[in-house]
mmCIF file of C-alpha atoms in Angstrom:
data_model
loop_
_atom_site.group_PDB
_atom_site.id
_atom_site.type_symbol
_atom_site.label_atom_id
_atom_site.label_comp_id
_atom_site.label_asym_id
_atom_site.label_seq_id
_atom_site.Cartn_x
_atom_site.Cartn_y
_atom_site.Cartn_z
ATOM 1 C CA UNK A 1 -10.911 18.968 25.065
ATOM 2 C CA UNK A 2 -11.375 15.904 27.175
ATOM 3 C CA UNK A 3 -11.133 12.090 26.838
ATOM 4 C CA UNK A 4 -11.118 9.200 28.987
ATOM 5 C CA UNK A 5 -8.496 7.425 26.885
ATOM 6 C CA UNK A 6 -5.192 7.640 28.770
ATOM 7 C CA UNK A 7 -3.241 5.899 25.977
ATOM 8 C CA UNK A 8 -3.201 5.759 22.226
ATOM 9 C CA UNK A 9 -1.426 3.182 20.410
ATOM 10 C CA UNK A 10 -0.976 3.302 16.608
ATOM 11 C CA UNK A 11 -0.135 0.014 14.690
ATOM 12 C CA UNK A 12 0.515 -0.298 11.113
ATOM 13 C CA UNK A 13 2.845 0.515 8.349
ATOM 14 C CA UNK A 14 3.144 2.648 5.252
ATOM 15 C CA UNK A 15 2.055 6.175 4.474
ATOM 16 C CA UNK A 16 -1.302 6.012 6.399
ATOM 17 C CA UNK A 17 0.181 4.764 9.617
ATOM 18 C CA UNK A 18 2.896 7.586 9.238
ATOM 19 C CA UNK A 19 0.439 10.310 8.607
ATOM 20 C CA UNK A 20 -1.985 8.954 11.451
ATOM 21 C CA UNK A 21 0.936 8.933 13.755
ATOM 22 C CA UNK A 22 1.978 12.456 13.031
ATOM 23 C CA UNK A 23 -1.574 13.630 13.409
ATOM 24 C CA UNK A 24 -2.111 11.947 16.763
ATOM 25 C CA UNK A 25 1.233 13.276 17.901
ATOM 26 C CA UNK A 26 0.104 16.808 16.980
ATOM 27 C CA UNK A 27 -3.178 16.331 19.052
ATOM 28 C CA UNK A 28 -1.611 14.928 22.146
ATOM 29 C CA UNK A 29 -1.473 18.382 23.656
ATOM 30 C CA UNK A 30 -5.177 18.688 23.137
ATOM 31 C CA UNK A 31 -6.010 15.521 25.068
ATOM 32 C CA UNK A 32 -3.104 14.604 27.241
ATOM 33 C CA UNK A 33 -3.008 10.966 26.178
ATOM 34 C CA UNK A 34 0.265 8.927 26.035
ATOM 35 C CA UNK A 35 1.084 7.877 22.348
ATOM 36 C CA UNK A 36 3.209 5.063 21.195
ATOM 37 C CA UNK A 37 3.546 3.184 17.778
ATOM 38 C CA UNK A 38 3.965 -0.579 17.187
ATOM 39 C CA UNK A 39 5.466 -1.827 14.116
ATOM 40 C CA UNK A 40 4.169 -5.389 13.385
ATOM 41 C CA UNK A 41 5.095 -5.829 9.808
ATOM 42 C CA UNK A 42 8.418 -4.629 8.803
ATOM 43 C CA UNK A 43 8.866 -2.996 5.359
ATOM 44 C CA UNK A 44 11.948 -1.926 3.591
ATOM 45 C CA UNK A 45 10.809 1.566 2.841
ATOM 46 C CA UNK A 46 8.962 2.312 6.060
ATOM 47 C CA UNK A 47 9.540 5.605 7.643
ATOM 48 C CA UNK A 48 7.598 5.293 10.828
ATOM 49 C CA UNK A 49 10.599 4.584 12.808
ATOM 50 C CA UNK A 50 11.976 8.007 11.694
ATOM 51 C CA UNK A 51 8.872 9.825 12.449
ATOM 52 C CA UNK A 52 8.914 8.372 16.027
ATOM 53 C CA UNK A 53 12.538 9.451 16.495
ATOM 54 C CA UNK A 54 11.775 12.921 15.288
ATOM 55 C CA UNK A 55 8.784 13.271 17.498
ATOM 56 C CA UNK A 56 10.116 11.300 20.450
ATOM 57 C CA UNK A 57 7.217 8.797 20.159
ATOM 58 C CA UNK A 58 7.940 5.330 21.792
ATOM 59 C CA UNK A 59 8.483 2.876 18.969
ATOM 60 C CA UNK A 60 8.411 -0.869 19.402
ATOM 61 C CA UNK A 61 8.878 -3.481 16.705
ATOM 62 C CA UNK A 62 6.809 -6.669 17.446
ATOM 63 C CA UNK A 63 6.571 -8.878 14.350
ATOM 64 C CA UNK A 64 5.629 -11.839 16.595
ATOM 65 C CA UNK A 65 1.833 -12.176 17.040
ATOM 66 C CA UNK A 66 2.019 -13.817 20.419
ATOM 67 C CA UNK A 67 4.404 -11.187 21.674
ATOM 68 C CA UNK A 68 2.110 -8.273 20.407
ATOM 69 C CA UNK A 69 -0.999 -9.992 21.855
ATOM 70 C CA UNK A 70 0.658 -10.372 25.404
ATOM 71 C CA UNK A 71 1.878 -6.830 25.323
ATOM 72 C CA UNK A 72 -1.543 -5.416 24.576
ATOM 73 C CA UNK A 73 -3.181 -7.642 26.955
ATOM 74 C CA UNK A 74 -0.966 -6.398 29.725
ATOM 75 C CA UNK A 75 -2.353 -2.815 29.296
ATOM 76 C CA UNK A 76 -4.721 -1.913 31.946
ATOM 77 C CA UNK A 77 -5.653 1.726 31.358
ATOM 78 C CA UNK A 78 -8.170 2.935 29.046
ATOM 79 C CA UNK A 79 -6.533 2.686 25.557
ATOM 80 C CA UNK A 80 -7.570 3.451 22.011
ATOM 81 C CA UNK A 81 -5.796 1.264 19.518
ATOM 82 C CA UNK A 82 -5.702 2.607 15.996
ATOM 83 C CA UNK A 83 -5.019 -0.077 13.319
ATOM 84 C CA UNK A 84 -3.942 1.657 10.183
ATOM 85 C CA UNK A 85 -2.807 -0.556 7.243
ATOM 86 C CA UNK A 86 -2.228 -3.330 9.790
ATOM 87 C CA UNK A 87 -2.691 -6.942 9.034
ATOM 88 C CA UNK A 88 -2.653 -8.244 12.674
ATOM 89 C CA UNK A 89 -6.108 -9.732 13.571
ATOM 90 C CA UNK A 90 -7.074 -8.734 16.982
ATOM 91 C CA UNK A 91 -8.004 -11.942 18.910
ATOM 92 C CA UNK A 92 -11.128 -11.931 20.873
ATOM 93 C CA UNK A 93 -9.474 -11.633 24.210
ATOM 94 C CA UNK A 94 -8.196 -8.136 23.245
ATOM 95 C CA UNK A 95 -11.377 -6.958 21.436
ATOM 96 C CA UNK A 96 -13.641 -7.794 24.324
ATOM 97 C CA UNK A 97 -11.390 -6.129 27.001
ATOM 98 C CA UNK A 98 -13.492 -3.184 28.414
ATOM 99 C CA UNK A 99 -10.383 -0.882 28.587
ATOM 100 C CA UNK A 100 -9.663 -1.299 24.918
ATOM 101 C CA UNK A 101 -11.396 0.447 21.998
ATOM 102 C CA UNK A 102 -9.960 -0.594 18.588
ATOM 103 C CA UNK A 103 -10.433 1.132 15.373
ATOM 104 C CA UNK A 104 -9.434 0.023 12.077
ATOM 105 C CA UNK A 105 -8.941 1.344 8.430
ATOM 106 C CA UNK A 106 -10.152 -0.904 5.878
ATOM 107 C CA UNK A 107 -9.272 -0.011 2.065
ATOM 108 C CA UNK A 108 -12.704 -0.632 0.705
ATOM 109 C CA UNK A 109 -16.267 0.331 1.274
ATOM 110 C CA UNK A 110 -17.527 -2.127 3.814
ATOM 111 C CA UNK A 111 -19.617 -4.303 3.867
ATOM 112 C CA UNK A 112 -18.209 -5.006 0.432
ATOM 113 C CA UNK A 113 -14.699 -6.348 -0.158
ATOM 114 C CA UNK A 114 -13.729 -7.459 3.253
ATOM 115 C CA UNK A 115 -10.451 -9.091 3.990
ATOM 116 C CA UNK A 116 -7.142 -8.683 2.387
ATOM 117 C CA UNK A 117 -5.934 -6.753 -0.820
ATOM 118 C CA UNK A 118 -9.301 -5.059 -1.416
ATOM 119 C CA UNK A 119 -7.643 -2.484 -3.970
ATOM 120 C CA UNK A 120 -6.817 -5.439 -6.209
ATOM 121 C CA UNK A 121 -10.135 -6.957 -6.033
ATOM 122 C CA UNK A 122 -11.986 -3.875 -6.970
ATOM 123 C CA UNK A 123 -9.687 -3.314 -9.957
ATOM 124 C CA UNK A 124 -9.952 -6.874 -11.081
ATOM 125 C CA UNK A 125 -13.679 -6.854 -10.703
ATOM 126 C CA UNK A 126 -14.059 -3.808 -12.876
ATOM 127 C CA UNK A 127 -15.385 -1.393 -10.193
ATOM 128 C CA UNK A 128 -15.503 2.253 -11.044
ATOM 129 C CA UNK A 129 -15.765 3.449 -7.335
ATOM 130 C CA UNK A 130 -14.134 2.288 -4.027
ATOM 131 C CA UNK A 131 -13.248 3.958 -0.934
ATOM 132 C CA UNK A 132 -12.235 3.491 2.691
ATOM 133 C CA UNK A 133 -13.973 2.626 5.956
ATOM 134 C CA UNK A 134 -12.892 3.387 9.382
ATOM 135 C CA UNK A 135 -14.735 0.874 11.684
ATOM 136 C CA UNK A 136 -14.816 -0.423 15.217
ATOM 137 C CA UNK A 137 -13.054 -3.814 15.509
ATOM 138 C CA UNK A 138 -15.084 -6.690 16.624
ATOM 139 C CA UNK A 139 -14.268 -10.340 16.730
ATOM 140 C CA UNK A 140 -15.448 -10.781 13.183
ATOM 141 C CA UNK A 141 -12.985 -9.692 10.300
ATOM 142 C CA UNK A 142 -14.067 -6.205 8.896
ATOM 143 C CA UNK A 143 -17.457 -6.680 10.634
ATOM 144 C CA UNK A 144 -17.561 -3.789 13.233
ATOM 145 C CA UNK A 145 -19.834 -0.625 12.980
ATOM 146 C CA UNK A 146 -18.920 1.981 10.526
ATOM 147 C CA UNK A 147 -17.579 5.197 11.896
ATOM 148 C CA UNK A 148 -16.831 6.982 8.599
ATOM 149 C CA UNK A 149 -16.535 6.170 4.879
ATOM 150 C CA UNK A 150 -14.888 8.134 1.853
ATOM 151 C CA UNK A 151 -15.198 7.263 -1.600
ATOM 152 C CA UNK A 152 -13.038 7.783 -4.769
ATOM 153 C CA UNK A 153 -13.113 6.846 -8.455
ATOM 154 C CA UNK A 154 -11.134 4.136 -10.111
ATOM 155 C CA UNK A 155 -9.736 5.214 -13.418
ATOM 156 C CA UNK A 156 -9.516 3.029 -16.339
ATOM 157 C CA UNK A 157 -5.723 2.846 -15.902
ATOM 158 C CA UNK A 158 -5.410 2.912 -12.222
ATOM 159 C CA UNK A 159 -2.911 0.337 -10.875
ATOM 160 C CA UNK A 160 -3.212 -1.362 -7.387
ATOM 161 C CA UNK A 161 -0.411 0.669 -5.833
ATOM 162 C CA UNK A 162 -1.899 3.935 -7.167
ATOM 163 C CA UNK A 163 -5.251 3.121 -5.720
ATOM 164 C CA UNK A 164 -3.713 2.089 -2.508
ATOM 165 C CA UNK A 165 -1.900 5.317 -2.195
ATOM 166 C CA UNK A 166 -5.192 7.267 -2.881
ATOM 167 C CA UNK A 167 -6.937 5.155 -0.361
ATOM 168 C CA UNK A 168 -4.260 5.932 2.332
ATOM 169 C CA UNK A 169 -4.725 9.567 1.726
ATOM 170 C CA UNK A 170 -8.489 9.136 2.053
ATOM 171 C CA UNK A 171 -8.017 7.136 5.312
ATOM 172 C CA UNK A 172 -6.072 10.030 6.719
ATOM 173 C CA UNK A 173 -8.739 12.491 5.828
ATOM 174 C CA UNK A 174 -11.359 10.301 7.283
ATOM 175 C CA UNK A 175 -9.325 9.837 10.412
ATOM 176 C CA UNK A 176 -8.788 13.503 11.056
ATOM 177 C CA UNK A 177 -12.653 13.989 10.644
ATOM 178 C CA UNK A 178 -13.571 11.413 13.151
ATOM 179 C CA UNK A 179 -10.822 11.362 15.680
ATOM 180 C CA UNK A 180 -12.474 13.746 18.036
ATOM 181 C CA UNK A 181 -15.648 12.017 18.089
ATOM 182 C CA UNK A 182 -13.895 8.605 18.691
ATOM 183 C CA UNK A 183 -11.895 10.105 21.535
ATOM 184 C CA UNK A 184 -14.902 11.582 23.166
ATOM 185 C CA UNK A 185 -16.807 8.356 22.615
ATOM 186 C CA UNK A 186 -19.574 10.187 20.615
ATOM 187 C CA UNK A 187 -19.016 8.646 17.253
ATOM 188 C CA UNK A 188 -22.357 7.638 15.647
ATOM 189 C CA UNK A 189 -21.356 4.233 14.280
ATOM 190 C CA UNK A 190 -23.583 2.430 11.983
ATOM 191 C CA UNK A 191 -23.741 -1.354 12.189
ATOM 192 C CA UNK A 192 -22.984 -3.011 8.863
ATOM 193 C CA UNK A 193 -25.795 -4.788 7.084
ATOM 194 C CA UNK A 194 -24.222 -7.735 5.281
ATOM 195 C CA UNK A 195 -25.404 -8.725 1.815
ATOM 196 C CA UNK A 196 -26.344 -12.506 1.117
ATOM 197 C CA UNK A 197 -23.078 -14.350 0.069
ATOM 198 C CA UNK A 198 -20.764 -11.616 1.271
ATOM 199 C CA UNK A 199 -17.235 -12.928 0.281
ATOM 200 C CA UNK A 200 -14.168 -12.532 2.396
ATOM 201 C CA UNK A 201 -10.873 -12.195 0.417
ATOM 202 C CA UNK A 202 -8.042 -14.049 1.919
ATOM 203 C CA UNK A 203 -4.346 -13.223 1.712
ATOM 204 C CA UNK A 204 -3.482 -16.398 -0.164
ATOM 205 C CA UNK A 205 -6.019 -15.497 -2.900
ATOM 206 C CA UNK A 206 -4.657 -13.932 -6.158
ATOM 207 C CA UNK A 207 -6.837 -12.307 -8.784
ATOM 208 C CA UNK A 208 -7.170 -14.581 -11.765
ATOM 209 C CA UNK A 209 -5.654 -17.203 -9.620
ATOM 210 C CA UNK A 210 -2.378 -15.736 -10.651
ATOM 211 C CA UNK A 211 -2.722 -16.861 -14.238
ATOM 212 C CA UNK A 212 -2.976 -14.632 -17.255
ATOM 213 C CA UNK A 213 -4.964 -16.063 -19.857
ATOM 214 C CA UNK A 214 -3.919 -14.401 -23.323
ATOM 215 C CA UNK A 215 -7.089 -15.677 -24.881
ATOM 216 C CA UNK A 216 -9.021 -13.420 -22.736
ATOM 217 C CA UNK A 217 -10.280 -9.986 -23.720
ATOM 218 C CA UNK A 218 -7.378 -7.549 -23.607
ATOM 219 C CA UNK A 219 -9.431 -5.254 -21.341
ATOM 220 C CA UNK A 220 -9.719 -8.021 -18.868
ATOM 221 C CA UNK A 221 -6.085 -8.853 -19.160
ATOM 222 C CA UNK A 222 -5.226 -5.221 -18.505
ATOM 223 C CA UNK A 223 -7.367 -5.160 -15.301
ATOM 224 C CA UNK A 224 -5.652 -8.319 -14.148
ATOM 225 C CA UNK A 225 -2.182 -6.785 -14.701
ATOM 226 C CA UNK A 226 -3.234 -3.657 -12.885
ATOM 227 C CA UNK A 227 -4.913 -5.508 -10.066
ATOM 228 C CA UNK A 228 -1.668 -7.193 -8.972
ATOM 229 C CA UNK A 229 0.613 -4.300 -9.658
ATOM 230 C CA UNK A 230 2.188 -3.174 -6.387
ATOM 231 C CA UNK A 231 5.607 -2.606 -7.807
ATOM 232 C CA UNK A 232 8.269 -4.827 -6.221
ATOM 233 C CA UNK A 233 6.557 -5.077 -2.867
ATOM 234 C CA UNK A 234 5.729 -8.734 -3.442
ATOM 235 C CA UNK A 235 2.226 -8.638 -2.448
ATOM 236 C CA UNK A 236 1.494 -11.163 -4.958
ATOM 237 C CA UNK A 237 3.876 -13.572 -7.011
ATOM 238 C CA UNK A 238 4.433 -12.673 -10.561
ATOM 239 C CA UNK A 239 1.592 -13.685 -12.928
ATOM 240 C CA UNK A 240 2.175 -16.764 -15.042
ATOM 241 C CA UNK A 241 0.962 -17.240 -18.668
ATOM 242 C CA UNK A 242 1.366 -19.503 -21.551
ATOM 243 C CA UNK A 243 2.821 -18.046 -24.714
ATOM 244 C CA UNK A 244 2.318 -20.203 -27.897
ATOM 245 C CA UNK A 245 2.159 -23.236 -25.397
ATOM 246 C CA UNK A 246 5.310 -22.302 -23.485
ATOM 247 C CA UNK A 247 5.104 -21.349 -19.800
ATOM 248 C CA UNK A 248 6.159 -17.855 -19.216
ATOM 249 C CA UNK A 249 6.295 -15.373 -16.256
ATOM 250 C CA UNK A 250 5.027 -11.802 -16.732
ATOM 251 C CA UNK A 251 7.771 -9.303 -15.989
ATOM 252 C CA UNK A 252 6.084 -6.034 -16.692
ATOM 253 C CA UNK A 253 3.581 -4.180 -18.748
ATOM 254 C CA UNK A 254 2.595 -0.853 -20.037
ATOM 255 C CA UNK A 255 0.051 0.756 -22.154
ATOM 256 C CA UNK A 256 1.627 2.317 -25.200
ATOM 257 C CA UNK A 257 0.584 4.165 -28.452
ATOM 258 C CA UNK A 258 0.605 2.006 -31.575
ATOM 259 C CA UNK A 259 3.600 3.880 -33.010
ATOM 260 C CA UNK A 260 5.718 2.899 -29.850
ATOM 261 C CA UNK A 261 5.327 -0.824 -30.917
ATOM 262 C CA UNK A 262 8.712 -2.564 -31.290
ATOM 263 C CA UNK A 263 8.858 -6.265 -32.327
ATOM 264 C CA UNK A 264 11.368 -7.989 -29.982
ATOM 265 C CA UNK A 265 11.672 -11.267 -28.251
ATOM 266 C CA UNK A 266 9.779 -11.732 -24.981
ATOM 267 C CA UNK A 267 7.440 -8.932 -25.786
ATOM 268 C CA UNK A 268 3.707 -9.122 -26.992
ATOM 269 C CA UNK A 269 1.188 -6.402 -27.763
ATOM 270 C CA UNK A 270 -2.500 -6.766 -27.411
ATOM 271 C CA UNK A 271 -4.969 -4.013 -28.828
ATOM 272 C CA UNK A 272 -7.014 -2.163 -26.363
ATOM 273 C CA UNK A 273 -10.475 -0.622 -26.897
ATOM 274 C CA UNK A 274 -9.040 2.961 -26.772
ATOM 275 C CA UNK A 275 -6.814 2.469 -29.692
ATOM 276 C CA UNK A 276 -3.635 1.970 -27.643
ATOM 277 C CA UNK A 277 -1.729 -1.320 -27.200
ATOM 278 C CA UNK A 278 -1.138 -3.285 -23.963
ATOM 279 C CA UNK A 279 2.661 -4.187 -24.030
ATOM 280 C CA UNK A 280 3.516 -7.236 -21.952
ATOM 281 C CA UNK A 281 7.215 -8.250 -21.299
ATOM 282 C CA UNK A 282 7.551 -11.938 -20.327
ATOM 283 C CA UNK A 283 10.196 -14.420 -19.614
ATOM 284 C CA UNK A 284 9.691 -17.984 -20.866
ATOM 285 C CA UNK A 285 10.470 -20.580 -18.086
ATOM 286 C CA UNK B 1 22.032 6.982 -18.983
ATOM 287 C CA UNK B 2 22.168 9.867 -16.493
ATOM 288 C CA UNK B 3 20.192 12.124 -18.500
ATOM 289 C CA UNK B 4 17.398 9.522 -18.850
ATOM 290 C CA UNK B 5 17.389 9.022 -15.105
ATOM 291 C CA UNK B 6 17.172 12.686 -14.573
ATOM 292 C CA UNK B 7 14.202 12.911 -17.045
ATOM 293 C CA UNK B 8 12.502 10.164 -15.026
ATOM 294 C CA UNK B 9 13.120 11.960 -11.734
ATOM 295 C CA UNK B 10 11.855 15.112 -13.188
ATOM 296 C CA UNK B 11 8.582 13.400 -14.063
ATOM 297 C CA UNK B 12 7.957 11.631 -10.789
ATOM 298 C CA UNK B 13 9.942 13.621 -8.301
ATOM 299 C CA UNK B 14 11.105 16.863 -9.264
ATOM 300 C CA UNK B 15 12.390 17.691 -5.824
ATOM 301 C CA UNK B 16 14.849 14.962 -6.018
ATOM 302 C CA UNK B 17 16.909 16.692 -8.695
ATOM 303 C CA UNK B 18 17.751 19.433 -6.244
ATOM 304 C CA UNK B 19 18.328 17.212 -3.380
ATOM 305 C CA UNK B 20 21.769 17.038 -2.178
ATOM 306 C CA UNK B 21 21.376 15.037 1.230
ATOM 307 C CA UNK B 22 21.873 11.406 1.929
ATOM 308 C CA UNK B 23 18.434 10.054 2.462
ATOM 309 C CA UNK B 24 15.568 11.354 0.358
ATOM 310 C CA UNK B 25 13.124 8.876 1.879
ATOM 311 C CA UNK B 26 13.620 9.797 5.487
ATOM 312 C CA UNK B 27 13.605 13.415 4.610
ATOM 313 C CA UNK B 28 10.182 13.060 2.880
ATOM 314 C CA UNK B 29 11.552 13.994 -0.490
ATOM 315 C CA UNK B 30 10.280 10.723 -2.026
ATOM 316 C CA UNK B 31 7.920 8.148 -0.645
ATOM 317 C CA UNK B 32 7.406 4.472 -1.390
ATOM 318 C CA UNK B 33 4.764 4.998 -3.936
ATOM 319 C CA UNK B 34 6.974 7.266 -5.961
ATOM 320 C CA UNK B 35 9.791 4.771 -5.873
ATOM 321 C CA UNK B 36 7.396 2.153 -7.277
ATOM 322 C CA UNK B 37 6.908 4.499 -10.343
ATOM 323 C CA UNK B 38 10.456 5.393 -10.670
ATOM 324 C CA UNK B 39 11.405 1.564 -10.610
ATOM 325 C CA UNK B 40 8.667 0.822 -13.191
ATOM 326 C CA UNK B 41 9.845 3.711 -15.423
ATOM 327 C CA UNK B 42 13.524 2.723 -15.153
ATOM 328 C CA UNK B 43 12.891 -0.999 -15.960
ATOM 329 C CA UNK B 44 11.021 0.068 -19.038
ATOM 330 C CA UNK B 45 13.345 2.792 -20.234
ATOM 331 C CA UNK B 46 16.428 0.826 -19.744
ATOM 332 C CA UNK B 47 14.906 -2.605 -20.437
ATOM 333 C CA UNK B 48 16.286 -3.976 -17.100
ATOM 334 C CA UNK B 49 14.886 -5.938 -14.194
ATOM 335 C CA UNK B 50 15.232 -4.305 -10.885
ATOM 336 C CA UNK B 51 14.791 -7.129 -8.251
ATOM 337 C CA UNK B 52 12.929 -6.354 -5.025
ATOM 338 C CA UNK B 53 16.275 -6.738 -3.224
ATOM 339 C CA UNK B 54 17.439 -3.600 -4.722
ATOM 340 C CA UNK B 55 14.369 -1.554 -3.838
ATOM 341 C CA UNK B 56 15.594 -0.418 -0.518
ATOM 342 C CA UNK B 57 16.087 3.239 0.935
ATOM 343 C CA UNK B 58 19.797 3.044 0.313
ATOM 344 C CA UNK B 59 19.496 2.746 -3.346
ATOM 345 C CA UNK B 60 17.056 5.640 -3.469
ATOM 346 C CA UNK B 61 18.874 7.947 -0.956
ATOM 347 C CA UNK B 62 19.736 10.626 -3.697
ATOM 348 C CA UNK B 63 19.948 10.821 -7.428
ATOM 349 C CA UNK B 64 23.454 9.734 -7.766
ATOM 350 C CA UNK B 65 22.497 6.382 -5.757
ATOM 351 C CA UNK B 66 19.615 5.844 -8.267
ATOM 352 C CA UNK B 67 22.151 6.310 -11.279
ATOM 353 C CA UNK B 68 24.697 4.077 -9.600
ATOM 354 C CA UNK B 69 21.834 1.284 -9.254
ATOM 355 C CA UNK B 70 21.137 1.710 -12.934
ATOM 356 C CA UNK B 71 24.800 1.609 -14.085
ATOM 357 C CA UNK B 72 25.246 -1.643 -12.046
ATOM 358 C CA UNK B 73 22.259 -3.407 -13.458
ATOM 359 C CA UNK B 74 23.087 -2.397 -16.839
ATOM 360 C CA UNK B 75 26.597 -3.771 -16.514
ATOM 361 C CA UNK B 76 25.153 -6.987 -15.086
ATOM 362 C CA UNK B 77 22.575 -7.204 -17.877
#
């Protein structure tokens, strides 16, 4: 198997980056490229460093954007940069370099839901299907030509972190399917056709503007709760609400059957359409 | 308490029950998404808040570390 790429760099965090790192390491012998990993965002539960140590893959941590940009700019040989769950926006001076090819995994079906936290927005908007897109990186955010897409269903109880995990699995599947064509520069990438009024989601935006209105329909409230649920990872601040006119912070929620209802302070229950109750634990402020 | 923790682990990560090492995350027994599920369940079952500062690999290195975390949080509650 042949490629003109001398070097492959994986940048990202989490499960997708880890799995892609393992796969690209496994394929090194087929192509002979040099492989390295760059950690740009540091996460408490990340295992990419461990993977690098086990497989003797050079590992660098570069949380500083300027340092990362300067490092990548200094690369002269033909390089494939794989951006997997990575929030670093590649500046034009890197994207336009002829020796660089950059591909990125986006966790939605582009051209829809570009930008940040797409799994949250698809849940919040009540979509029943979403997916992943591998695309070439251009100077516009999530605007490059599409290499491959994979779809999945969004269940009625799916939480943001569960969907994120599913999308990471799909990203790995898609990556394995397109890796050879990308390396051989034979991928049939399709330009995106942008719908009018296409909206870019920014990192500062929170579904529902971060406020849970208890007067809303319970299904909508449940969607909002699920859409911002990334466990303790702090992707979004805790939802705020008003309980009988008093400001409160949502601590956690759960769908329970009616027989599990227990009246207690700081807890409220809302009836859901399927006969269950939405239990919300809150803390008054 | 210990029995309930084991029940939660059985539901979300059965392999953790038999694990006897010192780092379930690094050894691939448990991943970050499973940790989110376990934390959510522990909070609900024990009615405790597990702050993000406690959600680190060391507190999930094995089942004993998880029990110790819960024990500590119950004492503080």
